[in-house]
């Protein structure tokens, strides 16, 4: 699939240099004269597909690792409340309104982080195997 986009020269130049800095594309300078003046050069941009896919896969793995670390740290912060819930299921202890709000917030964070991990893992598998 080819996607064509019309952008200004300034935007295109900045995006190309961002991609170059991230090592996702390569640049070759072809001089029109022997002095290599920037105004008299042609710049050819290209990408090595396999290298780009490997780089993106590494970035996805790094991001998934960060999300898992965040999930672990969030769970550690709410560990006392989670332990209290286990006690509540065994005994007839009730949670306060503040604890219920905190628990709801934890479940929202947990759901959001887990769905992001699953989404990125799916993208990683798609890139890696296709």
N, CA, C and O atoms as a DFTB+ gen file, in Angstrom:
520 C
 N C O
     1  1       0.841      -1.175       0.000
     2  2       0.000       0.000       0.000
     3  2       0.887       1.239       0.000
     4  3       1.840       1.329       0.775
     5  1       0.578       2.169      -0.850
     6  2       1.328       3.414      -0.944
     7  2       0.424       4.545      -0.474
     8  3      -0.716       4.676      -0.920
     9  1       0.944       5.343       0.418
    10  2       0.201       6.479       0.935
    11  2       0.944       7.741       0.534
    12  3       2.114       7.914       0.878
    13  1       0.279       8.607      -0.181
    14  2       0.879       9.859      -0.608
    15  2       0.315      10.999       0.229
    16  3      -0.887      11.069       0.484
    17  1       1.202      11.885       0.648
    18  2       0.797      13.006       1.487
    19  2       1.416      14.279       0.919
    20  3       2.583      14.298       0.528
    21  1       0.626      15.326       0.880
    22  2       1.120      16.620       0.430
    23  2       1.420      17.464       1.656
    24  3       0.520      17.806       2.423
    25  1       2.702      17.800       1.837
    26  2       3.117      18.639       2.963
    27  2       4.038      19.731       2.438
    28  3       4.569      19.646       1.330
    29  1       4.208      20.739       3.249
    30  2       5.090      21.827       2.837
    31  2       6.545      21.360       2.845
    32  3       6.883      20.366       3.487
    33  1       7.386      22.073       2.139
    34  2       8.806      21.741       2.058
    35  2       9.445      21.765       3.450
    36  3      10.257      20.902       3.781
    37  1       9.078      22.740       4.246
    38  2       9.631      22.863       5.598
    39  2       9.262      21.650       6.451
    40  3      10.115      21.092       7.141
    41  1       7.986      21.241       6.405
    42  2       7.540      20.073       7.172
    43  2       8.216      18.798       6.686
    44  3       8.647      17.969       7.488
    45  1       8.304      18.649       5.367
    46  2       8.939      17.456       4.806
    47  2      10.401      17.377       5.220
    48  3      10.893      16.313       5.598
    49  1      11.081      18.493       5.147
    50  2      12.501      18.520       5.513
    51  2      12.694      18.161       6.989
    52  3      13.589      17.386       7.327
    53  1      11.863      18.719       7.863
    54  2      12.018      18.435       9.296
    55  2      11.707      16.975       9.597
    56  3      12.405      16.354      10.398
    57  1      10.672      16.413       8.971
    58  2      10.330      15.005       9.206
    59  2      11.414      14.071       8.672
    60  3      11.745      13.071       9.308
    61  1      11.958      14.396       7.516
    62  2      13.035      13.564       6.972
    63  2      14.251      13.565       7.895
    64  3      14.868      12.520       8.101
    65  1      14.597      14.712       8.445
    66  2      15.744      14.769       9.351
    67  2      15.453      14.070      10.681
    68  3      16.367      13.526      11.300
    69  1      14.197      14.078      11.128
    70  2      13.837      13.310      12.325
    71  2      13.999      11.814      12.061
    72  3      14.525      11.084      12.901
    73  1      13.546      11.363      10.897
    74  2      13.699       9.954      10.536
    75  2      15.169       9.580      10.368
    76  3      15.573       8.475      10.728
    77  1      15.964      10.491       9.828
    78  2      17.399      10.262       9.675
    79  2      18.067      10.161      11.042
    80  3      18.916       9.295      11.255
    81  1      17.693      11.033      11.960
    82  2      18.266      10.999      13.312
    83  2      17.893       9.708      14.038
    84  3      18.659       9.231      14.875
    85  1      16.732       9.140      13.730
    86  2      16.292       7.893      14.356
    87  2      16.844       6.659      13.633
    88  3      16.514       5.529      13.993
    89  1      17.682       6.877      12.615
    90  2      18.279       5.800      11.809
    91  2      17.228       4.942      11.103
    92  3      17.417       3.739      10.927
    93  1      16.137       5.557      10.707
    94  2      15.103       4.839       9.977
    95  2      15.245       5.012       8.472
    96  3      14.726       4.201       7.704
    97  1      15.930       6.042       8.049
    98  2      16.186       6.250       6.624
    99  2      17.656       6.609       6.436
   100  3      18.362       6.936       7.390
   101  1      18.093       6.541       5.196
   102  2      19.471       6.909       4.872
   103  2      19.456       8.067       3.883
   104  3      18.485       8.276       3.157
   105  1      20.543       8.807       3.872
   106  2      20.671       9.986       3.018
   107  2      21.938       9.863       2.196
   108  3      22.997       9.513       2.716
   109  1      21.821      10.151       0.915
   110  2      22.995      10.196       0.050
   111  2      23.010      11.539      -0.654
   112  3      22.014      11.962      -1.240
   113  1      24.139      12.192      -0.588
   114  2      24.308      13.501      -1.221
   115  2      25.014      13.306      -2.559
   116  3      26.084      12.700      -2.622
   117  1      24.412      13.823      -3.626
   118  2      25.006      13.727      -4.964
   119  2      25.321      15.142      -5.426
   120  3      24.407      15.898      -5.756
   121  1      26.605      15.518      -5.456
   122  2      26.954      16.888      -5.832
   123  2      26.841      17.111      -7.346
   124  3      27.153      16.227      -8.144
   125  1      26.392      18.304      -7.715
   126  2      26.341      18.696      -9.124
   127  2      27.654      19.330      -9.558
   128  3      27.966      19.393     -10.747
   129  1      28.416      19.797      -8.575
   130  2      29.721      20.388      -8.869
   131  2      30.738      19.849      -7.878
   132  3      30.383      19.181      -6.907
   133  1      31.997      20.143      -8.130
   134  2      33.059      19.578      -7.291
   135  2      33.186      20.264      -5.927
   136  3      33.879      19.747      -5.050
   137  1      32.538      21.409      -5.729
   138  2      32.682      22.110      -4.448
   139  2      31.733      21.607      -3.358
   140  3      31.822      22.053      -2.214
   141  1      30.839      20.699      -3.690
   142  2      29.886      20.104      -2.737
   143  2      29.040      21.150      -2.013
   144  3      28.692      20.954      -0.849
   145  1      28.713      22.217      -2.655
   146  2      27.845      23.238      -2.066
   147  2      26.448      22.654      -1.865
   148  3      25.924      21.966      -2.741
   149  1      25.854      22.930      -0.718
   150  2      24.545      22.364      -0.396
   151  2      23.465      22.793      -1.387
   152  3      22.518      22.047      -1.638
   153  1      23.607      23.984      -1.945
   154  2      22.601      24.458      -2.898
   155  2      22.734      23.772      -4.256
   156  3      21.799      23.770      -5.056
   157  1      23.907      23.190      -4.505
   158  2      24.133      22.510      -5.784
   159  2      24.312      21.005      -5.605
   160  3      25.175      20.385      -6.226
   161  1      23.491      20.446      -4.755
   162  2      23.512      19.009      -4.522
   163  2      22.100      18.450      -4.635
   164  3      21.112      19.143      -4.391
   165  1      22.037      17.216      -5.000
   166  2      20.774      16.480      -4.995
   167  2      20.850      15.517      -3.820
   168  3      21.860      14.842      -3.619
   169  1      19.777      15.463      -3.051
   170  2      19.743      14.585      -1.888
   171  2      18.781      13.430      -2.169
   172  3      17.611      13.643      -2.488
   173  1      19.284      12.227      -2.047
   174  2      18.500      11.028      -2.283
   175  2      18.248      10.358      -0.932
   176  3      19.179      10.058      -0.185
   177  1      16.973      10.135      -0.642
   178  2      16.565       9.514       0.612
   179  2      16.106       8.099       0.334
   180  3      15.470       7.835      -0.686
   181  1      16.422       7.202       1.226
   182  2      15.990       5.817       1.046
   183  2      15.837       5.127       2.390
   184  3      16.219       5.658       3.433
   185  1      15.277       3.944       2.339
   186  2      15.090       3.161       3.561
   187  2      15.384       1.707       3.256
   188  3      15.024       1.188       2.200
   189  1      16.044       1.061       4.199
   190  2      16.256      -0.374       4.103
   191  2      15.154      -1.019       4.941
   192  3      15.171      -0.964       6.171
   193  1      14.210      -1.622       4.253
   194  2      12.992      -2.104       4.890
   195  2      13.270      -3.035       6.066
   196  3      12.663      -2.881       7.126
   197  1      14.158      -3.981       5.901
   198  2      14.447      -4.934       6.971
   199  2      15.024      -4.231       8.199
   200  3      14.655      -4.547       9.331
   201  1      15.916      -3.293       7.977
   202  2      16.492      -2.541       9.092
   203  2      15.463      -1.684       9.807
   204  3      15.487      -1.568      11.032
   205  1      14.565      -1.086       9.047
   206  2      13.509      -0.254       9.638
   207  2      12.570      -1.117      10.479
   208  3      12.194      -0.737      11.588
   209  1      12.199      -2.265       9.953
   210  2      11.301      -3.160      10.692
   211  2      11.977      -3.644      11.975
   212  3      11.339      -3.694      13.026
   213  1      13.259      -4.000      11.899
   214  2      13.983      -4.428      13.101
   215  2      14.041      -3.311      14.133
   216  3      13.859      -3.551      15.326
   217  1      14.291      -2.110      13.679
   218  2      14.361      -0.963      14.597
   219  2      13.002      -0.712      15.267
   220  3      12.936      -0.477      16.474
   221  1      11.942      -0.761      14.495
   222  2      10.603      -0.544      15.047
   223  2      10.246      -1.665      16.018
   224  3       9.638      -1.407      17.057
   225  1      10.618      -2.911      15.696
   226  2      10.367      -4.029      16.609
   227  2      11.092      -3.821      17.935
   228  3      10.525      -4.074      18.998
   229  1      12.334      -3.364      17.879
   230  2      13.074      -3.086      19.116
   231  2      12.406      -1.988      19.932
   232  3      12.308      -2.085      21.155
   233  1      11.948      -0.945      19.251
   234  2      11.256       0.142      19.943
   235  2       9.955      -0.348      20.583
   236  3       9.622       0.050      21.699
   237  1       9.227      -1.205      19.880
   238  2       7.995      -1.761      20.428
   239  2       8.279      -2.622      21.662
   240  3       7.559      -2.540      22.656
   241  1       9.337      -3.455      21.596
   242  2       9.697      -4.282      22.745
   243  2      10.088      -3.416      23.943
   244  3       9.713      -3.710      25.078
   245  1      10.833      -2.366      23.686
   246  2      11.230      -1.449      24.754
   247  2       9.999      -0.800      25.380
   248  3       9.911      -0.692      26.604
   249  1       9.057      -0.371      24.560
   250  2       7.831       0.264      25.057
   251  2       6.983      -0.719      25.858
   252  3       6.430      -0.360      26.898
   253  1       6.878      -1.954      25.380
   254  2       6.135      -2.973      26.124
   255  2       6.783      -3.213      27.483
   256  3       6.087      -3.356      28.488
   257  1       8.106      -3.258      27.516
   258  2       8.816      -3.408      28.789
   259  2       8.536      -2.253      29.738
   260  3       8.338      -2.466      30.935
   261  1       8.517      -1.038      29.216
   262  2       8.193       0.133      30.045
   263  2       6.776       0.055      30.595
   264  3       6.536       0.373      31.760
   265  1       5.834      -0.372      29.751
   266  2       4.447      -0.487      30.200
   267  2       4.306      -1.553      31.296
   268  3       3.563      -1.365      32.259
   269  1       5.023      -2.667      31.140
   270  2       4.982      -3.708      32.170
   271  2       5.595      -3.217      33.477
   272  3       5.100      -3.539      34.557
   273  1       6.662      -2.446      33.380
   274  2       7.271      -1.868      34.582
   275  2       6.310      -0.907      35.262
   276  3       6.196      -0.895      36.488
   277  1       5.628      -0.113      34.473
   278  2       4.643       0.819      35.023
   279  2       3.510       0.072      35.706
   280  3       3.057       0.474      36.778
   281  1       3.052      -1.008      35.096
   282  2       1.987      -1.817      35.684
   283  2       2.435      -2.411      37.023
   284  3       1.663      -2.433      37.982
   285  1       3.662      -2.886      37.085
   286  2       4.208      -3.444      38.327
   287  2       4.313      -2.378      39.404
   288  3       3.969      -2.628      40.559
   289  1       4.786      -1.191      39.039
   290  2       4.922      -0.125      40.037
   291  2       3.559       0.369      40.522
   292  3       3.393       0.679      41.701
   293  1       2.583       0.443      39.611
   294  2       1.230       0.834      40.014
   295  2       0.629      -0.211      40.953
   296  3      -0.064       0.127      41.913
   297  1       0.901      -1.466      40.669
   298  2       0.387      -2.529      41.529
   299  2       1.046      -2.463      42.906
   300  3       0.385      -2.680      43.921
   301  1       2.343      -2.165      42.944
   302  2       3.046      -2.048      44.227
   303  2       2.485      -0.893      45.056
   304  3       2.369      -0.998      46.277
   305  1       2.139       0.205      44.389
   306  2       1.567       1.352      45.095
   307  2       0.208       1.025      45.715
   308  3      -0.147       1.563      46.764
   309  1      -0.539       0.149      45.069
   310  2      -1.877      -0.204      45.534
   311  2      -1.918      -1.565      46.227
   312  3      -2.992      -2.131      46.429
   313  1      -0.758      -2.081      46.584
   314  2      -0.672      -3.416      47.147
   315  2      -1.445      -3.540      48.463
   316  3      -2.097      -4.557      48.699
   317  1      -1.378      -2.529      49.310
   318  2      -2.080      -2.578      50.603
   319  2      -3.580      -2.679      50.382
   320  3      -4.262      -3.467      51.037
   321  1      -4.084      -1.880      49.460
   322  2      -5.515      -1.913      49.159
   323  2      -5.914      -3.260      48.556
   324  3      -6.972      -3.798      48.884
   325  1      -5.079      -3.802      47.685
   326  2      -5.386      -5.088      47.066
   327  2      -5.374      -6.212      48.106
   328  3      -6.197      -7.124      48.042
   329  1      -4.452      -6.148      49.055
   330  2      -4.430      -7.127      50.138
   331  2      -5.685      -7.003      51.003
   332  3      -6.236      -8.003      51.464
   333  1      -6.118      -5.788      51.213
   334  2      -7.328      -5.553      52.009
   335  2      -8.560      -6.139      51.320
   336  3      -9.467      -6.640      51.986
   337  1      -8.590      -6.078      50.005
   338  2      -9.704      -6.659      49.252
   339  2      -9.733      -8.174      49.446
   340  3     -10.803      -8.765      49.587
   341  1      -8.554      -8.798      49.452
   342  2      -8.497     -10.239      49.694
   343  2      -9.052     -10.573      51.072
   344  3      -9.763     -11.565      51.234
   345  1      -8.732      -9.752      52.058
   346  2      -9.273      -9.952      53.401
   347  2     -10.783      -9.756      53.404
   348  3     -11.514     -10.490      54.070
   349  1     -11.244      -8.752      52.649
   350  2     -12.677      -8.468      52.587
   351  2     -13.458      -9.646      52.025
   352  3     -14.585      -9.912      52.443
   353  1     -12.849     -10.353      51.072
   354  2     -13.557     -11.490      50.489
   355  2     -13.647     -12.644      51.488
   356  3     -14.565     -13.460      51.414
   357  1     -12.691     -12.712      52.424
   358  2     -12.707     -13.764      53.427
   359  2     -13.537     -13.371      54.650
   360  3     -14.128     -14.229      55.305
   361  1     -13.580     -12.080      54.952
   362  2     -14.307     -11.592      56.120
   363  2     -15.337     -10.560      55.658
   364  3     -15.422     -10.241      54.472
   365  1     -16.098     -10.055      56.585
   366  2     -17.121      -9.068      56.243
   367  2     -16.634      -7.656      56.562
   368  3     -17.265      -6.940      57.341
   369  1     -15.508      -7.256      55.958
   370  2     -14.962      -5.915      56.144
   371  2     -15.338      -5.105      54.914
   372  3     -15.223      -5.583      53.786
   373  1     -15.792      -3.869      55.138
   374  2     -16.226      -3.036      54.023
   375  2     -15.204      -1.956      53.723
   376  3     -14.479      -1.510      54.612
   377  1     -15.149      -1.536      52.457
   378  2     -14.241      -0.473      52.033
   379  2     -14.900       0.884      52.204
   380  3     -16.116       1.022      52.068
   381  1     -14.081       1.887      52.505
   382  2     -14.594       3.248      52.583
   383  2     -14.810       3.780      51.166
   384  3     -14.364       3.171      50.194
   385  1     -15.491       4.909      51.055
   386  2     -15.726       5.510      49.734
   387  2     -14.408       5.884      49.062
   388  3     -14.251       5.704      47.854
   389  1     -13.463       6.403      49.841
   390  2     -12.163       6.783      49.284
   391  2     -11.423       5.547      48.767
   392  3     -10.791       5.598      47.712
   393  1     -11.499       4.451      49.501
   394  2     -10.841       3.215      49.069
   395  2     -11.510       2.657      47.813
   396  3     -10.839       2.113      46.935
   397  1     -12.826       2.794      47.733
   398  2     -13.536       2.346      46.531
   399  2     -13.118       3.157      45.311
   400  3     -12.928       2.608      44.226
   401  1     -12.977       4.475      45.496
   402  2     -12.525       5.331      44.392
   403  2     -11.105       4.963      43.980
   404  3     -10.793       4.889      42.792
   405  1     -10.254       4.736      44.967
   406  2      -8.864       4.363      44.689
   407  2      -8.815       3.025      43.959
   408  3      -8.020       2.839      43.038
   409  1      -9.661       2.106      44.372
   410  2      -9.715       0.794      43.723
   411  2     -10.216       0.912      42.284
   412  3      -9.663       0.280      41.384
   413  1     -11.251       1.710      42.060
   414  2     -11.753       1.947      40.700
   415  2     -10.679       2.563      39.819
   416  3     -10.517       2.185      38.659
   417  1      -9.940       3.527      40.391
   418  2      -8.847       4.166      39.653
   419  2      -7.777       3.139      39.292
   420  3      -7.269       3.139      38.171
   421  1      -7.435       2.270      40.233
   422  2      -6.434       1.230      39.970
   423  2      -6.903       0.306      38.857
   424  3      -6.121      -0.038      37.971
   425  1      -8.171      -0.100      38.888
   426  2      -8.675      -0.991      37.850
   427  2      -8.673      -0.316      36.477
   428  3      -8.418      -0.974      35.469
   429  1      -8.951       0.976      36.429
   430  2      -8.896       1.713      35.157
   431  2      -7.467       1.767      34.626
   432  3      -7.227       1.542      33.439
   433  1      -6.519       2.067      35.518
   434  2      -5.109       2.116      35.106
   435  2      -4.664       0.745      34.627
   436  3      -4.018       0.626      33.586
   437  1      -5.006      -0.290      35.383
   438  2      -4.622      -1.647      35.025
   439  2      -5.197      -2.038      33.660
   440  3      -4.489      -2.601      32.825
   441  1      -6.456      -1.744      33.439
   442  2      -7.094      -2.078      32.167
   443  2      -6.441      -1.322      31.007
   444  3      -6.195      -1.889      29.943
   445  1      -6.170      -0.052      31.228
   446  2      -5.550       0.762      30.177
   447  2      -4.154       0.247      29.830
   448  3      -3.817       0.114      28.653
   449  1      -3.348      -0.040      30.841
   450  2      -1.984      -0.515      30.602
   451  2      -1.989      -1.892      29.948
   452  3      -1.211      -2.139      29.026
   453  1      -2.846      -2.782      30.408
   454  2      -2.895      -4.117      29.819
   455  2      -3.389      -4.084      28.372
   456  3      -2.891      -4.836      27.533
   457  1      -4.353      -3.229      28.077
   458  2      -4.813      -3.136      26.686
   459  2      -3.733      -2.533      25.798
   460  3      -3.593      -2.938      24.644
   461  1      -2.965      -1.570      26.312
   462  2      -1.865      -1.001      25.529
   463  2      -0.785      -2.052      25.276
   464  3      -0.227      -2.117      24.181
   465  1      -0.491      -2.870      26.281
   466  2       0.505      -3.939      26.116
   467  2       0.043      -4.934      25.058
   468  3       0.822      -5.331      24.192
   469  1      -1.217      -5.334      25.129
   470  2      -1.744      -6.288      24.147
   471  2      -1.747      -5.711      22.739
   472  3      -1.414      -6.403      21.778
   473  1      -2.122      -4.449      22.621
   474  2      -2.134      -3.803      21.308
   475  2      -0.729      -3.759      20.709
   476  3      -0.535      -4.103      19.543
   477  1       0.250      -3.333      21.513
   478  2       1.617      -3.240      21.008
   479  2       2.207      -4.614      20.716
   480  3       2.967      -4.772      19.761
   481  1       1.863      -5.609      21.533
   482  2       2.339      -6.968      21.276
   483  2       1.774      -7.489      19.959
   484  3       2.478      -8.167      19.209
   485  1       0.524      -7.182      19.673
   486  2      -0.077      -7.570      18.409
   487  2       0.628      -6.886      17.235
   488  3       0.907      -7.519      16.217
   489  1       0.913      -5.597      17.383
   490  2       1.636      -4.870      16.332
   491  2       3.035      -5.452      16.130
   492  3       3.505      -5.579      14.999
   493  1       3.689      -5.800      17.229
   494  2       5.031      -6.388      17.158
   495  2       5.000      -7.714      16.403
   496  3       5.834      -7.953      15.530
   497  1       4.052      -8.564      16.737
   498  2       3.950      -9.848      16.052
   499  2       3.636      -9.672      14.562
   500  3       4.161     -10.395      13.715
   501  1       2.784      -8.714      14.264
   502  2       2.453      -8.448      12.868
   503  2       3.696      -8.007      12.092
   504  3       3.939      -8.488      10.985
   505  1       4.467      -7.112      12.656
   506  2       5.689      -6.650      11.978
   507  2       6.721      -7.764      11.873
   508  3       7.370      -7.917      10.838
   509  1       6.871      -8.520      12.914
   510  2       7.934      -9.518      12.981
   511  2       7.699     -10.682      12.030
   512  3       8.639     -11.180      11.410
   513  1       6.448     -11.118      11.913
   514  2       6.175     -12.314      11.137
   515  2       5.678     -12.042       9.719
   516  3       5.533     -12.985       8.941
   517  1       5.416     -10.798       9.360
   518  2       4.924     -10.528       7.998
   519  2       5.812      -9.618       7.238
   520  3       5.529      -9.301       6.083
